[in-house]
Coordinates of C-alpha atoms in Angstrom, one line a residue:
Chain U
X914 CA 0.0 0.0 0.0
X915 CA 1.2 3.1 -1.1
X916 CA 0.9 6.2 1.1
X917 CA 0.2 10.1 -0.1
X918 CA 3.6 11.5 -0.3
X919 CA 2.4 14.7 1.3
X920 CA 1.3 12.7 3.9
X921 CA 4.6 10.8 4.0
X922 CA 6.3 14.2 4.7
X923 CA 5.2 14.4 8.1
X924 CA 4.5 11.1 9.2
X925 CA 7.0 8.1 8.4
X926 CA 5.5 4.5 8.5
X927 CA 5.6 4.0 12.0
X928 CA 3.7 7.0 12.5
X929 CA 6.8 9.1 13.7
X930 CA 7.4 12.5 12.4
X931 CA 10.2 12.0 10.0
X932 CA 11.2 15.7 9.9
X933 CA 11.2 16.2 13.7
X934 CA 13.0 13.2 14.3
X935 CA 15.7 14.5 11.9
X936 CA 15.8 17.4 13.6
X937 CA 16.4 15.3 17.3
X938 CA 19.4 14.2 15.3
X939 CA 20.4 17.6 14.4
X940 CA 20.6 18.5 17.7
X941 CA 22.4 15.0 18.9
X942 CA 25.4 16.4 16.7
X943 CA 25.6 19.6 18.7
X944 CA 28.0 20.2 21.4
X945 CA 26.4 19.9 24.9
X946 CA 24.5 21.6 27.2
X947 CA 23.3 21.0 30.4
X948 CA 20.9 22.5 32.9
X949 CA 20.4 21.7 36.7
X950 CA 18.0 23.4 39.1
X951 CA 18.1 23.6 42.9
X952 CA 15.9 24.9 45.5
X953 CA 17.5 28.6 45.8
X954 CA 19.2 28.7 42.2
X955 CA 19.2 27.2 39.0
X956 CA 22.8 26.6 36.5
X957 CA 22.9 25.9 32.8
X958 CA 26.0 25.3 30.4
X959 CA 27.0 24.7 27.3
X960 CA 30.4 23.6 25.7
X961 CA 31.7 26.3 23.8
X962 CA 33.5 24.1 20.5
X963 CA 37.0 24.8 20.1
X964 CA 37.8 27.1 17.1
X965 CA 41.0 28.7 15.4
X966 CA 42.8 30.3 17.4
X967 CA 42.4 33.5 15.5
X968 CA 38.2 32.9 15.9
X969 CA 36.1 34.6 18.6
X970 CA 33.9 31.7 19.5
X971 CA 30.0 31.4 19.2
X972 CA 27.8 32.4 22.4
X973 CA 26.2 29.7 23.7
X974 CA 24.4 31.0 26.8
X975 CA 21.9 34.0 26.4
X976 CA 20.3 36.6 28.4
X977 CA 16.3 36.8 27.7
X978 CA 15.4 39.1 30.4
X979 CA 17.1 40.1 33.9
X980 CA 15.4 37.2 35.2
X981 CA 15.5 34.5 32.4
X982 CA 18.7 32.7 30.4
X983 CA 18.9 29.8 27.5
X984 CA 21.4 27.9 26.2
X985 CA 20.7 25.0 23.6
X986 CA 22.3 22.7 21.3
X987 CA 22.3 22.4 17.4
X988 CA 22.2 24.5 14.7
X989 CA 23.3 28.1 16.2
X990 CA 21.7 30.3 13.9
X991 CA 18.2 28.6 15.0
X992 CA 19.0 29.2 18.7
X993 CA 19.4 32.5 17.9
X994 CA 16.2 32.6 16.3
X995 CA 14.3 31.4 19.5
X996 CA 16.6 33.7 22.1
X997 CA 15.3 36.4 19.8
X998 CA 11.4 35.1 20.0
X999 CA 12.1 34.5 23.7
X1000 CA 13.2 38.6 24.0
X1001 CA 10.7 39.7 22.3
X1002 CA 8.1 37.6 24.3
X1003 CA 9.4 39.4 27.6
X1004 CA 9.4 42.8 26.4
X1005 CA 6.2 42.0 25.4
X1006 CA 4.6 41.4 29.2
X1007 CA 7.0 44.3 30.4
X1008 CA 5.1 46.8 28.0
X1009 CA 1.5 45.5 28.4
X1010 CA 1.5 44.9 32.6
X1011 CA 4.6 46.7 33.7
X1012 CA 5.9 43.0 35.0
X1013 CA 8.4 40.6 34.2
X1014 CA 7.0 38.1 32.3
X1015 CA 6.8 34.3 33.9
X1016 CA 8.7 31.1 33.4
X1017 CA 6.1 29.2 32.5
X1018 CA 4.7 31.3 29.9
X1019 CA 7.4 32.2 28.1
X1020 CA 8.3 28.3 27.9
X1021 CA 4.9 28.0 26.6
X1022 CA 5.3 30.6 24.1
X1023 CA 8.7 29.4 22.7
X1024 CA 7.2 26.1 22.4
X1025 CA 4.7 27.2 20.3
X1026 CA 7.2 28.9 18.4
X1027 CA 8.9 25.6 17.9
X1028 CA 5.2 23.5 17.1
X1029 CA 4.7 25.4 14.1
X1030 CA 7.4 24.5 12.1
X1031 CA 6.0 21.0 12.9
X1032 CA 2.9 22.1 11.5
X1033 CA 3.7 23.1 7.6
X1034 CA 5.9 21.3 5.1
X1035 CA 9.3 23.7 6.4
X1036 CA 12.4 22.6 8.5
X1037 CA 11.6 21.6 11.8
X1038 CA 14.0 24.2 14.3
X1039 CA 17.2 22.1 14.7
X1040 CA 17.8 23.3 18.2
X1041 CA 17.0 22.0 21.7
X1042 CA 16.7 24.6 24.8
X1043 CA 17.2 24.6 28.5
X1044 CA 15.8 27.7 30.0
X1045 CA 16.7 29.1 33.5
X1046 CA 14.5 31.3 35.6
X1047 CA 12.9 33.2 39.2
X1048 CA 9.7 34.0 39.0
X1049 CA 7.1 34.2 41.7
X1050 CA 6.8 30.6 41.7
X1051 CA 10.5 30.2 42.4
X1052 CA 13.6 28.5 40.6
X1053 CA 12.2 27.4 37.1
X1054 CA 14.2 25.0 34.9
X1055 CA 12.6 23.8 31.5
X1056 CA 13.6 21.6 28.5
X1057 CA 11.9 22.6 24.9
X1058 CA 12.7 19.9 21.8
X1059 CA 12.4 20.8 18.2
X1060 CA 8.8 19.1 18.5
X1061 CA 7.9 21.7 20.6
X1062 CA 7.2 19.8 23.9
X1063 CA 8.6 21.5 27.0
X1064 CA 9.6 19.5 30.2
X1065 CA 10.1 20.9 33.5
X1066 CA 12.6 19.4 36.1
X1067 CA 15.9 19.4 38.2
X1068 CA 18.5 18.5 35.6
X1069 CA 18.4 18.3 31.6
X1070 CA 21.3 17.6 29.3
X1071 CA 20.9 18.2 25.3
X1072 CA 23.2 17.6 22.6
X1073 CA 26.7 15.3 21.6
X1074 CA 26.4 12.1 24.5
X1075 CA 23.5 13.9 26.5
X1076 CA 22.1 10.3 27.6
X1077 CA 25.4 9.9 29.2
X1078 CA 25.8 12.9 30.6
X1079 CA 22.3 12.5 32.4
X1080 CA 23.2 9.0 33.8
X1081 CA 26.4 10.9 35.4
X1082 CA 24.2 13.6 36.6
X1083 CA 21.6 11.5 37.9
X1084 CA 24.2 9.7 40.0
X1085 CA 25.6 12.5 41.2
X1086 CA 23.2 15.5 41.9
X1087 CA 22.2 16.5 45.4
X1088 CA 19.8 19.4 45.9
X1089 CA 21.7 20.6 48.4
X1090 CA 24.9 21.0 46.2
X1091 CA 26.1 24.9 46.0
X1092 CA 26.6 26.8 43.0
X1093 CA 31.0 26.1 43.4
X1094 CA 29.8 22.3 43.5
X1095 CA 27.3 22.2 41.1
X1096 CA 29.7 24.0 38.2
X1097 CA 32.2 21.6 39.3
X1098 CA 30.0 19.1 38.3
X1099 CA 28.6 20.4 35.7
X1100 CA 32.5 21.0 34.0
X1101 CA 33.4 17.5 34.8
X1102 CA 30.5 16.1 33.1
X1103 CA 31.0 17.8 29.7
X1104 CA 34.6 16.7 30.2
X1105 CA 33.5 12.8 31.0
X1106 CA 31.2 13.0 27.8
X1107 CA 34.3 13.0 25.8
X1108 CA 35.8 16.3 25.6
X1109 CA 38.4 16.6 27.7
X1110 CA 39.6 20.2 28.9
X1111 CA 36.8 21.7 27.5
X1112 CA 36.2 25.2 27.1
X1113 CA 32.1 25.9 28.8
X1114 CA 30.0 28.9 28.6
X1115 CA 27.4 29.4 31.7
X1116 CA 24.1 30.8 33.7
X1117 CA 23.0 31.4 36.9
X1118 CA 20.2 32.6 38.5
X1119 CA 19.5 32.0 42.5
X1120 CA 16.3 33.0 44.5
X1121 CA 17.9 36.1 46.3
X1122 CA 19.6 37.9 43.5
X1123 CA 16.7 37.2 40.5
X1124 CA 19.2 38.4 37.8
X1125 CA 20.8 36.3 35.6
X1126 CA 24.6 36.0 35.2
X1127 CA 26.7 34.7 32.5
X1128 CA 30.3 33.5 32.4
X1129 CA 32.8 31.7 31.1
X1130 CA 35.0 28.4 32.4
X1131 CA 37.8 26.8 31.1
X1132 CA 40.0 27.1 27.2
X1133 CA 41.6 29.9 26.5
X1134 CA 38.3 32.2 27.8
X1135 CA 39.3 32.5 31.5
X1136 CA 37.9 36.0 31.1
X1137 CA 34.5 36.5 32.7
X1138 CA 31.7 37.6 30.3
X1139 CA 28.8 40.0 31.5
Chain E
X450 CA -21.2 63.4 36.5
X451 CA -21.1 61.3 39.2
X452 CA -18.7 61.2 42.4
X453 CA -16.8 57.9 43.3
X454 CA -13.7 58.1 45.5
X455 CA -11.1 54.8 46.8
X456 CA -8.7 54.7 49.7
X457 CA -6.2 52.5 50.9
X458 CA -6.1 51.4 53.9
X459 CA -3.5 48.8 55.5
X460 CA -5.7 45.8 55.7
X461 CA -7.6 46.4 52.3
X462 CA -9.1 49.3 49.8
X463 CA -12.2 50.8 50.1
X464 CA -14.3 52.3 46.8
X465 CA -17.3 54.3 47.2
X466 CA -19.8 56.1 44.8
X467 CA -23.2 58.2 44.4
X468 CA -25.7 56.6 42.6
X469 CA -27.1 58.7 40.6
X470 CA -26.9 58.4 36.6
X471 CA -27.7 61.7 34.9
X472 CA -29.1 62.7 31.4
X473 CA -28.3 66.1 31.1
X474 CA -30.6 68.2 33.2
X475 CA -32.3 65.1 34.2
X476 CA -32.0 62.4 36.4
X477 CA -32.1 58.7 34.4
X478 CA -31.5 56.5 37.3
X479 CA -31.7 56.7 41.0
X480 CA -30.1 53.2 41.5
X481 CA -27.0 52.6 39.6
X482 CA -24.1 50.4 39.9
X483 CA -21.0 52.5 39.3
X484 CA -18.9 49.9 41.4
X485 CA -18.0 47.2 39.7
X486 CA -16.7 43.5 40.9
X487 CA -14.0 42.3 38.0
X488 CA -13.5 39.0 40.4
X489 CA -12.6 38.4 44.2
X490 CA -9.9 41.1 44.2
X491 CA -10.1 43.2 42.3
X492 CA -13.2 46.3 41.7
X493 CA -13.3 49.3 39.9
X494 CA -15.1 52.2 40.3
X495 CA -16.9 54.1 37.1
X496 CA -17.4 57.7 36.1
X497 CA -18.2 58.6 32.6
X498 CA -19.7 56.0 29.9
X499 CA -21.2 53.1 31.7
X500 CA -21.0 51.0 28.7
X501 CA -17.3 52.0 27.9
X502 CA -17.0 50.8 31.7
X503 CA -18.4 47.4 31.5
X504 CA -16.4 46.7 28.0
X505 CA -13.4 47.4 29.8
X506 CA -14.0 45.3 33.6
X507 CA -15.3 42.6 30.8
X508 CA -11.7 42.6 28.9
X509 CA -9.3 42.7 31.8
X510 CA -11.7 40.1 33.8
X511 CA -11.0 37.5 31.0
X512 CA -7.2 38.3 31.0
X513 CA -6.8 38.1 34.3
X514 CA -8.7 34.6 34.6
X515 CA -7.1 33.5 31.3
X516 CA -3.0 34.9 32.7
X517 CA -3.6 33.5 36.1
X518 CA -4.8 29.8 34.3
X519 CA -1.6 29.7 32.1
X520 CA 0.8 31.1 34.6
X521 CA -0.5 29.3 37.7
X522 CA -0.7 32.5 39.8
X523 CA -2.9 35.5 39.6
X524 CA -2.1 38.9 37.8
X525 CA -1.0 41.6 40.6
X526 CA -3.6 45.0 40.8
X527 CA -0.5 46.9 39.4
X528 CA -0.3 44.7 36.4
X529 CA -4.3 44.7 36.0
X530 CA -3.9 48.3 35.9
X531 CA -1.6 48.7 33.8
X532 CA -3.2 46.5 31.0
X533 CA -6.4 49.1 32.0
X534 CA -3.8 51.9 30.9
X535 CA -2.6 50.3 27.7
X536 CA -6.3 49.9 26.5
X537 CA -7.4 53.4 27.7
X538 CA -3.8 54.4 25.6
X539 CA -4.8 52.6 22.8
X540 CA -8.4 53.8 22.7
X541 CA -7.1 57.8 22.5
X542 CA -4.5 57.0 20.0
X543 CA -6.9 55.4 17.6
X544 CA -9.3 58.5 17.8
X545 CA -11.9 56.5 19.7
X546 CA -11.4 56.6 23.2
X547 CA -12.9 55.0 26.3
X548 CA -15.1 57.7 28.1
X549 CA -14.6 56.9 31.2
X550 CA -12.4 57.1 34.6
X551 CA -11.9 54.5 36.3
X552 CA -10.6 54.3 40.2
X553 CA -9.1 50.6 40.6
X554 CA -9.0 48.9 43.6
X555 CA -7.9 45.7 45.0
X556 CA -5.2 43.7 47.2
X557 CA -2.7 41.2 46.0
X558 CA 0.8 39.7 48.1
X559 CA 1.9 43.1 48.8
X560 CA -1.4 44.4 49.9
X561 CA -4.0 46.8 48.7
X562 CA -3.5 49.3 46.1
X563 CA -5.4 51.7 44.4
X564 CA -4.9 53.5 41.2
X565 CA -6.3 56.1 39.4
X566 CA -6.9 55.9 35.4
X567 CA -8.3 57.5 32.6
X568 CA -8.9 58.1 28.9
X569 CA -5.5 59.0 28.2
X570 CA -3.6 56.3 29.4
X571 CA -2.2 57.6 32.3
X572 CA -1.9 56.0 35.4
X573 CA -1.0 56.6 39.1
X574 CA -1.2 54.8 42.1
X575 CA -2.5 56.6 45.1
X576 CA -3.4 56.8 48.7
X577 CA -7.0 58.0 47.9
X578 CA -8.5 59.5 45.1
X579 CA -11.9 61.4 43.9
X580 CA -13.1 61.1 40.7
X581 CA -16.5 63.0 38.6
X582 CA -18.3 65.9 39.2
X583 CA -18.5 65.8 42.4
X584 CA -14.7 65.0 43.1
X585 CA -13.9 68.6 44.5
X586 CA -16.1 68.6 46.8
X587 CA -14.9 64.6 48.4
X588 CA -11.8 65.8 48.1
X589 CA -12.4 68.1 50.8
X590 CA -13.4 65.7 53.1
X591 CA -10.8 62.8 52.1
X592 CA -7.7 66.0 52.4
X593 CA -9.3 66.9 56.2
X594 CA -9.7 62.9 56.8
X595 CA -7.4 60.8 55.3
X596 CA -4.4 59.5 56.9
X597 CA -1.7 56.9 56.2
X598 CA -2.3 53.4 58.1
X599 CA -6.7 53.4 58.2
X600 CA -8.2 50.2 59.0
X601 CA -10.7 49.5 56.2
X602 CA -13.2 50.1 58.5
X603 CA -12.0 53.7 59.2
X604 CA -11.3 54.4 55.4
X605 CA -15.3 53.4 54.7
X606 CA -16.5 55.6 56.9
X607 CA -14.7 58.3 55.2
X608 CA -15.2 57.3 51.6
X609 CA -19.2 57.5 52.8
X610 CA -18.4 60.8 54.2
X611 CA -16.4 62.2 51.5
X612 CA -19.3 60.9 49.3
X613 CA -22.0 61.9 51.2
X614 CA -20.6 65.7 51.1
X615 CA -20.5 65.5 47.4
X616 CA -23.9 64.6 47.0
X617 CA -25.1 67.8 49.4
X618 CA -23.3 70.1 47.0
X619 CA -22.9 68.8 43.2
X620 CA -26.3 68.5 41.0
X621 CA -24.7 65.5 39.3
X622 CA -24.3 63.3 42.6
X623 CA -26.9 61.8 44.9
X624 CA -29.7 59.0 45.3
X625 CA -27.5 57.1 47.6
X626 CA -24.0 55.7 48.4
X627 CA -22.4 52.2 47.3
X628 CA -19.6 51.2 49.1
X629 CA -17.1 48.0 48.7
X630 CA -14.7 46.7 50.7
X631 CA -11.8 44.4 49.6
X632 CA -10.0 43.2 52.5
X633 CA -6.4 41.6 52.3
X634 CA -6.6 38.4 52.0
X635 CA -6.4 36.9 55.7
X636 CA -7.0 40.5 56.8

């Protein structure tokens, strides 16, 4: 039996989307990131690829709003793409209540940004996100996927060997680990993933502070980024 | 027309109005709601077009059930106000505003607020404010009255006051006072 070849576009013979799953794989070949979340703060990271030496490399962890960050693996140019959407998305509750705009919905926003290129016959965002924030619910840590499902939890890890770097995470997170520990962990996991001495880019937001920081760890970037 | 005034006090906000509705030179109603419930904590009060009014409680009592669904917990009164002020904003720039000024009360974590708004957009948060007709008047009374720290209990017996002056003096004002009380939650 043959099948509808529009139909086929979407939907392989096992009733998986083909596209999306393609885009999974995109976003397996990326260079890791990782997120963890604890009661009073939440940390995410991504590996920052070695490039020439005469090369500024590419950001991996953003700034949405004071109170939000992402980092994702995949195709850069689409995570820029979403940080962009995410922005725009927190202006957009500064401007029309005066407040910052919540975890929750901005995750549910930037997943519907990512559903629609499910939808139509287009490429299927190659790009995973972990996004980091404080609202008045408290520490927030998500996980959107190219298919546009968001997860919340305590520790996510996207990208090159992320199934192995959430066994080691698994094994060895404690929720009452401090930030100094939790980086450390966070560094030596990138590093046990196959990459050793790696150069990471990271986030943090705690509970007191509400704004979120970004710096660098490890390569020849030793300087601290604001 | 009309004269509504709100007050905060530390353990909730307090809106009273007349309740007279006026057509010109003549007196349309003798019993009308210019206080309006937009849910559990939040209520404005109404001078101007009634039906302008009612639009707008109808709008921002949708988006704050609908925010407070998606987000898990409810909008704050300076947000609601706000999004009051963006519509009123809105309304004027397109060249077909909102008649009407609203006084919005209500209590959220941080504790009662009340804000003053109106067809331009602008918006302020105050310690008590008179709005309509009969506004110079209540202001009298809520200037001679009204100090920092009320229970709600004092700050409704001066709303009625202040009200109850206005009525006395301006043509537009009378039939009556409404009065609501939002207490903190707890309070």
């Amino acid at each position: 039996m043959s099948m509808d070849p529009r139909f086929q576009m979407f939907y392989g013979p096992e009733g998986r989307m083909t596209l999306v799953d393609r885009a999974l794989e995109a976003v397996m070949r990326g260079s890791i990131s990782l997120g963890l979340r604890f009661p009073r703060y939440a940390l995410i990271a991504s590996m920052v690829k070695p490039t020439r030496k005469l090369m500024k490399p590419s950001d991996k962890v953003f700034t949405v709003d004071d109170h939000v960050g992402v980092t994702g693996s995949g195709y850069i140019s689409d995570l820029y793409r979403v940080v962009d959407h995410m922005r725009l998305e927190a202006q957009r509750s500064r401007l029309l209540y005066d407040a910052p705009i919540d975890i929750g919905s901005l995750v549910d926003s930037v997943s519907g940004y990512f559903h629609e290129y499910t939808l139509y016959p287009v490429r299927p965002q190659g790009v995973a996100i972990i996004v980091a924030g404080v609202d008045k619910l408290g520490v927030q840590l998500f996980q959107v996927d190219p298919s546009g499902t968001a997860f919340a939890g305590d520790a996510f890890a996207v990208g090159m060997n992320s199934d192995k770097a959430l066994d080691l995470i698994e094994s060895e997170y404690s929720a009452d680990m401090g930030l100094e520990d939790a980086l450390k962990l966070v560094y030596s996991v990138v590093e046990r993933t196959g990459n050793p001495e790696p150069a990471i880019q990271y986030g943090y937001i705690t509970l007191d502070e509400k704004t979120f920081i970004r710096r660098s760890l490890g390569g020849n970037s030793k300087k601290a980024t604001a | 027309m009309t004269t509504i005034v709100g007050l905060k006090a530390s353990d909730g906000a307090v809106l009273a109005s007349d309740r007279r509705a006026s057509k010109g030179f003549f007196i349309a109603s003798k019993t009308t709601q210019k206080i309006m419930k937009v849910d559990d904590t939040l209520a404005v009060a109404v001078a101007g077009l009634l039906s302008d009014a009612v639009y707008l409680v109808n709008v921002v009592r949708a988006e704050r059930k609908l925010i407070s669904l998606r987000r898990g917990y409810p909008m704050s009164v300076a947000e609601s106000a706000k999004l009051i002020s963006n519509l009123f904003y809105s309304g004027m720039r397109n060249y077909i505003p909102y008649y009407a000024e609203l006084i919005v009360a209500g209590v959220d974590d941080e504790g009662a607020h009340v804000y003053s708004s109106d067809m331009s957009g602008s918006i302020m948060a105050e310690s008590f404010v008179a709005s309509g007709s009969g506004s110079p008047v209540a202001y009298g009374v809520l200037e001679s009255l009204y100090s920092e720290n009320l229970t709600v209990e004092q700050a409704r017996n001066i709303a009625v006051r202040a009200v109850e002056a206005a009525m006395q003096r301006d043509p537009g004002s009378g039939n009556g006072v409404d009065v609501l009380v939002i207490p903190v939650r707890g309070g």
